[in-house]
Short mmCIF file of C-alpha atoms in Angstrom, two decimals:
data_model
loop_
_atom_site.label_atom_id
_atom_site.label_comp_id
_atom_site.label_asym_id
_atom_site.label_seq_id
_atom_site.Cartn_x
_atom_site.Cartn_y
_atom_site.Cartn_z
CA GLN A 1 123.29 49.60 76.23
CA ALA A 2 120.61 47.01 76.98
CA ILE A 3 116.85 47.47 77.50
CA TRP A 4 113.83 45.19 77.86
CA LEU A 5 111.36 45.67 75.00
CA LYS A 6 108.23 43.56 74.44
CA GLY A 7 109.64 40.64 76.39
CA LYS A 8 113.01 40.67 74.61
CA LEU A 9 116.42 41.93 75.67
CA ARG A 10 117.57 44.48 73.11
CA VAL A 11 121.32 45.14 72.96
CA GLY A 12 122.93 47.83 70.87
CA PRO A 13 124.18 49.49 68.93
CA PRO A 14 123.72 47.68 66.61
CA CYS A 15 120.28 46.70 67.88
CA ILE A 16 119.94 42.95 68.35
CA ASP A 17 117.02 41.25 70.13
CA PHE A 18 117.61 38.16 72.29
CA CYS A 19 114.67 36.03 73.44
CA VAL A 20 115.65 35.37 77.05
CA PRO A 21 113.35 35.49 80.11
CA HIS A 22 113.52 38.67 82.17
CA GLY A 23 115.66 38.14 85.27
CA SER A 24 116.80 34.71 84.10
CA LEU A 25 120.31 33.30 84.38
CA GLN A 26 120.59 33.56 80.59
CA SER A 27 119.81 37.28 80.69
CA TYR A 28 122.47 37.95 83.34
CA LEU A 29 125.06 35.95 81.41
CA LEU A 30 124.23 37.86 78.23
CA LEU A 31 124.55 41.20 80.01
CA ALA A 32 127.90 40.11 81.45
CA MET A 33 129.16 39.23 77.95
CA VAL A 34 127.97 42.57 76.59
CA GLY A 35 129.78 44.33 79.45
CA THR A 36 133.00 42.50 78.57
CA LEU A 37 132.80 43.63 74.95
CA VAL A 38 132.00 47.20 75.91
CA ALA A 39 135.05 47.23 78.20
CA VAL A 40 137.34 46.84 75.19
CA GLY A 41 135.15 48.85 72.84
CA GLY A 42 133.99 45.86 70.83
CA GLU A 43 130.80 45.39 68.83
CA VAL A 44 127.92 43.07 69.66
CA VAL A 45 127.26 41.16 66.43
CA ASP A 46 124.89 38.21 66.32
CA LYS A 47 125.83 36.67 62.98
CA VAL A 48 129.46 36.38 61.91
CA GLN A 49 130.24 35.18 58.39
CA VAL A 50 132.74 32.34 58.15
CA LYS A 51 135.41 33.54 55.73
CA THR A 52 138.58 32.08 57.24
CA ALA A 53 138.97 28.79 59.13
CA LEU A 54 141.93 27.34 61.02
CA VAL A 55 141.96 23.54 60.90
CA SER A 56 144.51 21.46 62.81
CA VAL A 57 143.34 18.03 63.95
CA TYR A 58 144.92 14.83 65.27
CA ASP A 59 141.72 12.81 64.82
CA LYS A 60 140.86 12.90 61.09
CA THR A 61 137.34 11.50 61.60
CA GLY A 62 134.86 13.38 59.39
CA LEU A 63 137.58 15.44 57.75
CA LYS A 64 136.51 14.58 54.19
CA GLU A 65 132.95 15.81 54.68
CA LEU A 66 134.24 18.87 56.54
CA GLY A 67 136.77 19.68 53.82
CA GLU A 68 134.19 19.37 51.06
CA PHE A 69 131.85 21.63 53.02
CA LEU A 70 134.52 24.31 53.53
CA ALA A 71 135.41 24.13 49.83
CA ALA A 72 131.75 24.55 48.83
CA GLN A 73 131.46 27.56 51.16
CA LYS A 74 134.64 29.04 49.61
CA VAL A 75 136.25 29.37 53.03
CA HIS A 76 139.95 30.23 53.12
CA VAL A 77 141.66 27.56 55.24
CA LEU A 78 144.78 27.83 57.36
CA SER A 79 146.19 24.44 58.30
CA THR A 80 149.24 22.40 59.23
CA GLY A 81 151.00 19.18 58.20
CA GLY A 82 148.92 16.15 57.32
CA THR A 83 145.65 18.01 57.88
CA ALA A 84 146.58 20.56 55.21
CA ALA A 85 147.47 17.82 52.72
CA LYS A 86 144.16 16.02 53.25
CA LEU A 87 142.12 19.23 52.93
CA ARG A 88 143.79 20.02 49.61
CA GLU A 89 142.71 16.60 48.38
CA TYR A 90 139.13 17.51 49.29
CA GLY A 91 139.20 20.71 47.22
CA CYS A 92 139.94 23.33 49.89
CA THR A 93 141.96 26.47 49.28
CA VAL A 94 144.63 25.88 51.94
CA GLN A 95 147.41 28.13 53.17
CA ASP A 96 150.02 26.50 55.38
CA VAL A 97 150.24 28.17 58.78
CA ALA A 98 154.03 28.34 58.38
CA ASP A 99 153.61 30.33 55.13
CA TYR A 100 151.07 32.63 56.76
CA THR A 101 153.17 33.33 59.86
CA GLY A 102 156.53 33.32 58.12
CA SER A 103 157.78 30.95 60.83
CA PRO A 104 158.42 27.26 60.08
CA GLU A 105 157.31 24.42 62.32
CA ILE A 106 160.17 23.84 64.75
CA LEU A 107 161.31 21.60 67.59
CA ASP A 108 159.94 18.38 66.07
CA GLY A 109 156.51 19.96 65.68
CA ARG A 110 156.25 21.19 69.28
CA VAL A 111 155.84 24.74 67.95
CA LYS A 112 153.48 25.13 65.00
CA THR A 113 150.68 27.57 65.79
CA LEU A 114 152.08 29.43 68.82
CA HIS A 115 152.47 32.72 66.96
CA PRO A 116 150.97 36.25 67.23
CA LYS A 117 149.57 36.04 63.68
CA VAL A 118 147.53 33.02 64.74
CA HIS A 119 146.46 34.10 68.22
CA GLY A 120 146.01 37.71 67.14
CA GLY A 121 143.50 36.49 64.55
CA LEU A 122 141.70 34.53 67.25
CA LEU A 123 141.67 37.10 70.04
CA ALA A 124 141.25 40.46 68.30
CA ALA A 125 138.04 42.25 69.29
CA ARG A 126 136.16 43.01 66.07
CA GLY A 127 135.12 46.62 65.65
CA VAL A 128 137.82 47.95 67.97
CA GLU A 129 139.81 50.53 66.01
CA LYS A 130 143.03 49.94 67.97
CA HIS A 131 142.86 46.16 67.49
CA GLU A 132 142.07 46.44 63.79
CA LYS A 133 144.90 48.93 63.26
CA GLU A 134 147.39 46.58 64.96
CA MET A 135 146.13 43.65 62.90
CA ALA A 136 146.71 45.62 59.69
CA GLU A 137 150.18 46.68 60.82
CA HIS A 138 151.23 43.10 61.56
CA GLY A 139 149.46 41.38 58.64
CA ILE A 140 147.02 39.50 60.88
CA MET A 141 143.83 38.14 59.32
CA PRO A 142 140.71 37.56 61.45
CA ILE A 143 139.91 33.87 61.94
CA ASP A 144 136.19 33.07 62.13
CA LEU A 145 136.15 29.28 62.61
CA VAL A 146 138.59 27.00 64.43
CA ILE A 147 138.55 23.21 64.05
CA VAL A 148 140.93 21.61 66.55
CA ASN A 149 141.14 18.36 68.50
CA LEU A 150 143.82 17.23 70.89
CA TYR A 151 146.60 14.67 71.13
CA PRO A 152 145.26 11.44 72.71
CA PHE A 153 146.88 11.81 76.13
CA ARG A 154 144.49 9.45 77.97
CA GLU A 155 145.07 6.75 75.38
CA ALA A 156 148.84 7.09 75.70
CA VAL A 157 148.58 6.57 79.45
CA ALA A 158 146.06 3.72 79.12
CA LYS A 159 148.40 1.87 76.74
CA GLY A 160 151.16 1.94 79.35
CA GLY A 161 153.38 4.52 77.68
CA ASP A 162 156.55 5.47 79.54
CA PHE A 163 157.05 8.93 81.02
CA ALA A 164 158.66 10.45 77.91
CA HIS A 165 155.95 9.07 75.59
CA CYS A 166 153.13 10.41 77.76
CA ILE A 167 154.82 13.80 78.02
CA GLU A 168 155.02 14.03 74.23
CA ASN A 169 151.28 13.36 74.05
CA ILE A 170 150.44 16.42 76.16
CA ASP A 171 148.97 18.87 73.65
CA ILE A 172 150.08 22.49 74.01
CA GLY A 173 149.14 24.37 70.84
CA GLY A 174 145.68 22.79 70.61
CA PRO A 175 144.41 23.88 74.04
CA CYS A 176 145.86 27.35 73.47
CA MET A 177 143.87 27.76 70.24
CA ILE A 178 140.73 26.27 71.77
CA ARG A 179 140.83 28.57 74.80
CA ALA A 180 141.60 31.66 72.74
CA SER A 181 138.75 30.92 70.32
CA ALA A 182 136.32 30.20 73.13
CA LYS A 183 137.23 33.43 74.92
CA ASN A 184 136.51 35.43 71.76
CA ASN A 185 133.18 33.71 71.11
CA ALA A 186 131.71 37.10 70.20
CA SER A 187 133.42 36.57 66.83
CA VAL A 188 134.92 33.07 66.64
CA THR A 189 133.34 29.61 66.43
CA ILE A 190 135.32 26.77 67.99
CA CYS A 191 134.72 23.10 67.05
CA SER A 192 136.70 20.93 69.43
CA SER A 193 135.35 17.50 68.43
CA PRO A 194 134.42 15.74 65.16
CA SER A 195 131.01 15.09 66.74
CA GLN A 196 130.30 18.83 66.39
CA TYR A 197 130.97 19.10 62.65
CA GLY A 198 127.40 18.26 61.67
CA LYS A 199 125.90 20.91 63.96
CA MET A 200 128.38 23.51 62.74
CA MET A 201 127.70 22.80 59.06
CA GLU A 202 123.94 22.92 59.64
CA GLN A 203 124.33 26.22 61.50
CA VAL A 204 126.34 27.80 58.67
CA ARG A 205 123.91 26.59 55.99
CA GLU A 206 120.87 27.84 57.88
CA ASN A 207 122.39 31.28 58.42
CA GLY A 208 123.69 32.07 54.96
CA GLY A 209 127.33 31.26 55.67
CA SER A 210 127.34 32.66 59.20
CA THR A 211 127.10 31.48 62.81
CA THR A 212 124.97 33.02 65.55
CA TRP A 213 126.23 34.27 68.88
CA ALA A 214 124.10 31.76 70.77
CA PHE A 215 125.70 28.92 68.81
CA ARG A 216 129.22 30.28 69.31
CA LYS A 217 128.68 30.52 73.08
CA ASN A 218 127.40 26.93 73.22
CA MET A 219 130.49 25.77 71.37
CA ALA A 220 132.74 27.83 73.66
CA ALA A 221 131.21 26.22 76.75
CA ALA A 222 131.84 22.75 75.31
CA ALA A 223 135.41 23.76 74.44
CA TYR A 224 136.22 24.92 77.96
CA ALA A 225 134.74 21.72 79.38
CA LEU A 226 137.02 19.74 77.07
CA THR A 227 140.21 21.58 78.00
CA ALA A 228 139.32 21.41 81.70
CA ALA A 229 138.87 17.63 81.51
CA TYR A 230 142.05 17.29 79.44
CA ASP A 231 144.10 19.22 81.98
CA ALA A 232 142.52 17.22 84.81
CA SER A 233 143.75 14.01 83.16
CA VAL A 234 147.27 15.38 82.77
CA SER A 235 147.31 16.69 86.34
CA GLN A 236 146.14 13.41 87.85
CA TRP A 237 148.68 11.38 85.88
CA MET A 238 151.51 13.80 86.68
CA ALA A 239 150.68 13.53 90.39
CA THR A 240 151.49 9.80 90.20
CA GLN A 241 154.93 10.51 88.75
CA VAL A 242 156.34 12.72 91.51
CA THR A 243 157.49 12.40 95.12
CA GLU A 244 155.48 15.42 96.30
CA PRO A 245 151.91 15.41 94.92
CA PRO A 246 150.28 18.81 94.33
CA PRO A 247 147.86 20.18 96.97
CA THR A 248 144.95 20.34 94.52
CA LYS A 249 143.21 17.41 92.84
CA THR A 250 140.93 18.04 89.88
CA VAL A 251 138.27 15.52 88.83
CA ALA A 252 136.24 15.70 85.60
CA PHE A 253 132.79 14.10 85.35
CA GLU A 254 131.45 13.04 81.94
CA ILE A 255 127.68 12.66 81.68
CA GLU A 256 126.84 9.15 80.49
CA ARG A 257 123.09 9.06 81.10
CA PRO A 258 120.98 12.21 81.54
CA LEU A 259 118.18 11.74 84.09
CA LYS A 260 114.63 12.97 83.60
CA TYR A 261 113.78 13.59 87.23
CA GLY A 262 115.48 14.92 90.34
CA CYS A 263 115.74 18.61 89.47
CA ASN A 264 113.65 21.77 89.53
CA PRO A 265 112.08 23.11 86.30
CA HIS A 266 114.61 25.97 86.02
CA GLN A 267 117.62 23.66 86.40
CA LEU A 268 119.46 21.43 83.94
CA PRO A 269 118.71 17.70 84.32
CA ALA A 270 120.84 15.58 86.61
CA GLY A 271 122.89 12.76 85.16
CA LEU A 272 124.91 9.63 85.86
CA CYS A 273 128.55 10.48 85.26
CA ALA A 274 131.80 8.67 84.58
CA VAL A 275 134.96 10.03 86.21
CA ASN A 276 137.91 11.11 84.07
CA GLY A 277 136.91 9.09 81.02
CA GLY A 278 136.19 5.90 82.96
CA GLU A 279 133.15 3.66 82.59
CA VAL A 280 129.99 3.42 84.65
CA PRO A 281 129.64 -0.03 86.29
CA PHE A 282 126.32 -0.90 84.59
#
């Protein structure tokens, strides 16, 4: 249930207060999220402790600092391939995903993390007796933090790669993990870019090893924006490779320069945007 009390939206049980304006867009979005959790019998929990992290990255930027941070926080890490090897060097307790799932990487690495023990750990609704019983039956551990970035598809196209090369640079497992984590933001934090590592580490330090729901939702929104732009790039390129282009064209705008003026006080600022990873002409 949710009630307004002394200017705050109180959600429970358990009782958690959120400082959002009455009747605001934020309050409606929060109520919608609470309704989604209630529909599956889940709990509303503000702070979730980071005990287990899944790390699988193509871009290794910032991985040393991240690995040392996870080791200091005593986080159990699930990882794959070269990422796992690097994290062990940085002092992390790492379990290979293949060992955890009992299924080896197959098909030249095309299938690594597409497994119920991975996605069950990402999507299970915490506090739901049925979900927790199924997790115990199938040996699924809850995953609290996901660090994933994607194959460089745009770069492969920009470098003039042939059709087969560009196809191989379409990431499948990464977007699946990102979308699953973002959907379950009530319990899971998703970092989809090395630029977010600093904010995530600061968040965990400030909250005694946990992340807040507000932070997890912000990260989920950024994650969905990333996968939408990624799919837009793939779709637009694929449309140039066929004799019958699809009836829908998707364009992604990336904000290059936020603008101070041109919007109402209750709206987000406007901005000058680049299209599909291009450059602004000035």
